[in-house]
Tab-separated table of C-alpha atoms in Angstrom:
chain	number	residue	atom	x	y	z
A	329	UNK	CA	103.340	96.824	56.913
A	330	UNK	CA	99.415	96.146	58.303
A	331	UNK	CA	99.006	93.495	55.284
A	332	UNK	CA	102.163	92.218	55.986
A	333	UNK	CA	101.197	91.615	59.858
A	334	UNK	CA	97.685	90.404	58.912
A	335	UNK	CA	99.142	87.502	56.649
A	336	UNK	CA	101.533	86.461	59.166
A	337	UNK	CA	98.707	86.610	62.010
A	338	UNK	CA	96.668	84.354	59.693
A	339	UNK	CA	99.975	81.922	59.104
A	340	UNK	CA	99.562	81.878	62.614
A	341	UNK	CA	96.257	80.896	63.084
A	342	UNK	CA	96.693	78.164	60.379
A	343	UNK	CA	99.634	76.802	61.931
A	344	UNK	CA	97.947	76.459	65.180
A	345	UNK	CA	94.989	74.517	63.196
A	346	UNK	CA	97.367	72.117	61.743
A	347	UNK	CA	98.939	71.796	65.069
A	348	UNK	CA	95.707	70.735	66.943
A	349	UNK	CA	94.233	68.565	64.323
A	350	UNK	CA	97.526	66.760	64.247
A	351	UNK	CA	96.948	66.744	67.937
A	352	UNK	CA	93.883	65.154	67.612
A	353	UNK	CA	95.773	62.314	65.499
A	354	UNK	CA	97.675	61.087	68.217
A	355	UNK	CA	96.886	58.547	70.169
A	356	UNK	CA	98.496	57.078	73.565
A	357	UNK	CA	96.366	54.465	74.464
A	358	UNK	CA	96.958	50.824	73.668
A	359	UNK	CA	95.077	50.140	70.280
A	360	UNK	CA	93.945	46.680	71.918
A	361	UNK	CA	92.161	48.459	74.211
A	362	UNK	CA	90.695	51.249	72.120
A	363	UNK	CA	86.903	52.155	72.524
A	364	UNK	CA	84.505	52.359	69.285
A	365	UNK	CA	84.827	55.994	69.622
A	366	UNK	CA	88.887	55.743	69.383
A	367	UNK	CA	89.065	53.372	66.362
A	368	UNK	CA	86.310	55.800	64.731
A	369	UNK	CA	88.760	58.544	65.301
A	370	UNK	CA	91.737	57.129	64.142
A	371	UNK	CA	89.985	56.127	61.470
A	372	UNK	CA	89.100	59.815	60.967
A	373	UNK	CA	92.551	60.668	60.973
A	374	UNK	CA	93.853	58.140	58.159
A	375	UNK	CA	90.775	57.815	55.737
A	376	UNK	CA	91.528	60.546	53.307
A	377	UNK	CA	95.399	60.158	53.616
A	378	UNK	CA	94.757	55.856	52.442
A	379	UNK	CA	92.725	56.956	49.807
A	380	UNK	CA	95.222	59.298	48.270
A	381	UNK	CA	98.221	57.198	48.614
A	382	UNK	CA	96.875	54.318	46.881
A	383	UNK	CA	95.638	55.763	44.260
A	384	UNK	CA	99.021	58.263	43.586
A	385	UNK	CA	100.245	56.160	40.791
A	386	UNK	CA	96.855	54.941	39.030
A	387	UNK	CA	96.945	51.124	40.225
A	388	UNK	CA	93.764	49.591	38.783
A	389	UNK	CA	92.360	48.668	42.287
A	390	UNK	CA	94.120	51.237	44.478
A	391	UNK	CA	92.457	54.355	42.418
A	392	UNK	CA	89.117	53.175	42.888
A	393	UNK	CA	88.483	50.255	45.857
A	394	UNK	CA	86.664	53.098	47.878
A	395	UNK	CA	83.951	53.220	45.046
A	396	UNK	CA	83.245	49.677	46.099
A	397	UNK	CA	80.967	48.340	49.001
A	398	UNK	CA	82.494	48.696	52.515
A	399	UNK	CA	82.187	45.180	54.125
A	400	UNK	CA	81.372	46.919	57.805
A	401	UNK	CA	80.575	49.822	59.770
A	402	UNK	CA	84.222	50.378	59.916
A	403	UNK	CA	87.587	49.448	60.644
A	404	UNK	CA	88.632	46.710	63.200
A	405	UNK	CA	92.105	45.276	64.721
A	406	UNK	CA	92.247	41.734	64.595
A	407	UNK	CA	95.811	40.917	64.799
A	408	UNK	CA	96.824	39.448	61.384
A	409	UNK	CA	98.276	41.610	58.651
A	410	UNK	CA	101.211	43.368	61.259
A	411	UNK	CA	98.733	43.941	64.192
A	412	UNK	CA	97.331	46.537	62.253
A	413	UNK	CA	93.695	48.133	62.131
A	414	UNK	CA	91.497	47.008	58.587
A	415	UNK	CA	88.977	48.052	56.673
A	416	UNK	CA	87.342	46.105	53.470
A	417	UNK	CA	85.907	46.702	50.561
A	418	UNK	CA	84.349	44.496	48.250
A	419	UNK	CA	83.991	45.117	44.035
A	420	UNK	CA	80.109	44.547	42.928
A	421	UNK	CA	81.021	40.791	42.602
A	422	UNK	CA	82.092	39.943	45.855
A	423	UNK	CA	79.937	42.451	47.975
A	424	UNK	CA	76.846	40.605	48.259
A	425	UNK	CA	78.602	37.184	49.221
A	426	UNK	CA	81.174	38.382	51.063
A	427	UNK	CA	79.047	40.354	53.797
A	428	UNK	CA	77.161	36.935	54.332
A	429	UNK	CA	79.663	36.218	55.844
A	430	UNK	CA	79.612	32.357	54.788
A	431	UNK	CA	81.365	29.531	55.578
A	432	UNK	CA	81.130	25.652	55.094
A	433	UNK	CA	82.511	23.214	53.017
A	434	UNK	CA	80.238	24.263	49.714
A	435	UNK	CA	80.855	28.064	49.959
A	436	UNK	CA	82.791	30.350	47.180
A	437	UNK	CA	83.187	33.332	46.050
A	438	UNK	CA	82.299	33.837	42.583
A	439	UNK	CA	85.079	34.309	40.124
A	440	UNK	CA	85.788	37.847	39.826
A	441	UNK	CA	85.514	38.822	43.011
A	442	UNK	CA	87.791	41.564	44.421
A	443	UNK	CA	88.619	42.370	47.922
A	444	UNK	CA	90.513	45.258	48.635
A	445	UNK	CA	92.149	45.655	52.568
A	446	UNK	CA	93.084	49.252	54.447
A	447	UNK	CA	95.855	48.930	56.699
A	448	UNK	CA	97.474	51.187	59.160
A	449	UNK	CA	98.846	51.077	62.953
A	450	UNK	CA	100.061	53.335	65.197
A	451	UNK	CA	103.834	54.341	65.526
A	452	UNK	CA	105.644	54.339	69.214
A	453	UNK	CA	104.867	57.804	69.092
A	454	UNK	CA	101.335	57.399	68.557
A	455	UNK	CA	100.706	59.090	64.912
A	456	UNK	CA	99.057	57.267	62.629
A	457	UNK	CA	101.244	54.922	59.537
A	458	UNK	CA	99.491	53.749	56.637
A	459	UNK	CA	100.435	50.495	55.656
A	460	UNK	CA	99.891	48.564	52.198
A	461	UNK	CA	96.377	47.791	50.143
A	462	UNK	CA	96.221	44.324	50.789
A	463	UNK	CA	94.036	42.668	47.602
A	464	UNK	CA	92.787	39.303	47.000
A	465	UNK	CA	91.209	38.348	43.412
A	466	UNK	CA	89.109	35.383	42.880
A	467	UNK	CA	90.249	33.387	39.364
A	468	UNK	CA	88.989	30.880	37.751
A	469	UNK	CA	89.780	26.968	38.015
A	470	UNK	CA	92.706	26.468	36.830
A	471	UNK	CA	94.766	30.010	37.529
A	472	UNK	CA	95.993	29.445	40.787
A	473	UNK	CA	94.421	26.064	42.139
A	474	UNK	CA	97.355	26.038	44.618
A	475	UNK	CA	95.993	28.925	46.068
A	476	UNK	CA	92.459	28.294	46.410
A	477	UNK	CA	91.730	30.422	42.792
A	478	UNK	CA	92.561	33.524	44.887
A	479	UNK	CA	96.104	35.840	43.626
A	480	UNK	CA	97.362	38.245	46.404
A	481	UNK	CA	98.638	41.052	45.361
A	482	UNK	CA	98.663	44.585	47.196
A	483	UNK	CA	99.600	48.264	46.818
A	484	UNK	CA	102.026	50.288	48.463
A	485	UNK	CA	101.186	53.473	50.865
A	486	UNK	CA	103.362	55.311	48.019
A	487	UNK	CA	101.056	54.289	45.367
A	488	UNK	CA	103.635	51.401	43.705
A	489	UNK	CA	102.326	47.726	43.285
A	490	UNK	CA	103.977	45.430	45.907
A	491	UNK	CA	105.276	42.715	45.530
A	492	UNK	CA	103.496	39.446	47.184
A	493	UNK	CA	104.595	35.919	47.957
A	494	UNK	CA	101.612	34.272	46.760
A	495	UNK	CA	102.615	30.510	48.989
A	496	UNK	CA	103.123	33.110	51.941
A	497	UNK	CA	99.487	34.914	51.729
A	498	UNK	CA	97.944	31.350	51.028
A	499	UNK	CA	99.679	29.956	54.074
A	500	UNK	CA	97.740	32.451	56.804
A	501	UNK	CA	94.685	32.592	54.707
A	502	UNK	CA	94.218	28.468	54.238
A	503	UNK	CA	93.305	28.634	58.341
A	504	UNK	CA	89.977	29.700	56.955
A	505	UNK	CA	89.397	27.462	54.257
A	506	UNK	CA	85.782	26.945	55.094
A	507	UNK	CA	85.451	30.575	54.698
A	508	UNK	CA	87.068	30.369	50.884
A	509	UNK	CA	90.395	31.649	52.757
A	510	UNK	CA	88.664	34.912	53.445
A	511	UNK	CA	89.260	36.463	57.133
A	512	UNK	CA	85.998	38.523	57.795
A	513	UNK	CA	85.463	41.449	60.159
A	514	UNK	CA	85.193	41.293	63.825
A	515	UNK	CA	81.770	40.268	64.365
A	516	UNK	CA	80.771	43.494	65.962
A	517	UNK	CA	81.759	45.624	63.194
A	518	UNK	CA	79.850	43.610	60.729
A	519	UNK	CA	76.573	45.133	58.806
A	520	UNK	CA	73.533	43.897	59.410
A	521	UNK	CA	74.747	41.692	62.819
């Protein structure tokens, strides 16, 4: 009966753990007006949970993006992409042009290049919901001229490979054409700003 009431005193405890970190992953403010210190603990909250949903089913970018360079000191909410917060990662082709950050009428990324996107927002009830692994791959002249040699393509927060409009992606992204159709970080989350 004593080891019985022990293991339900620790069940206990470890409920009330679970309870208080999922506490902690709540948030009630407006993300808009989060602090540094919010979006790093939000960001807290979701990182290992992203990691392990995208990679669940093997996808060839979604089991291994986070091996990659991260394109800035963390994740930022600019609005596109479902007003939800984003984080980037670049493969070992794109990482050293992307976080120059470039623009002009003569910049590119070489072919190659892979950019994978985090997403998540809040929910009304403020808990944390992963969203999809947006990805955009640089190809050669000739693949997908129409879309500025990029292909869209993404990965659900289940693991599965979603489905992408390719004239829909192209549409947002040709506002930054000088940029190679590439959004970049907010500038104050950028590395070596």
């Amino acid at each position: 009966m004593k080891m019985m009431m022990t293991g339900v005193a620790a069940a206990l405890v470890m409920m009330a753990g679970a309870a208080s970190a999922q506490d902690s992953c709540n948030f009630t403010d407006d993300p808009y007006d989060f602090d540094q210190a919010q979006v790093d603990a939000l960001y807290e909250c979701v990182s290992a949970d992203l990691e392990e949903r995208y990679g669940r089913e093997g996808h060839e970018v979604g089991s291994v993006y986070r091996t990659w360079g991260a394109t800035a000191t963390g994740p930022f909410l600019p609005g596109p992409h479902g007003d939800r917060f984003l984080n980037t990662f670049a493969n070992d082709i794109a990482f050293e042009t992307y976080v120059q950050y470039g623009y002009g009428e003569d910049f590119s990324m070489p072919v190659g290049s892979v950019l994978a996107k985090e997403s998540y927002k809040l929910r009304n009830n403020g808990n944390p919901r992963p969203g999809p692994l947006f990805i955009m791959t640089k190809v050669a002249e000739g693949e997908a001229d129409e879309y500025g040699n990029w292909v869209y393509s993404g990965v659900q927060p289940n693991g599965k490979t979603m489905g992408v409009n390719q004239a829909f992606c192209h549409d947002c992204h040709q506002a930054f054409a000088d940029q190679d159709s590439m959004g970049y970080p907010a500038p104050e989350v950028r590395l070596n700003q």
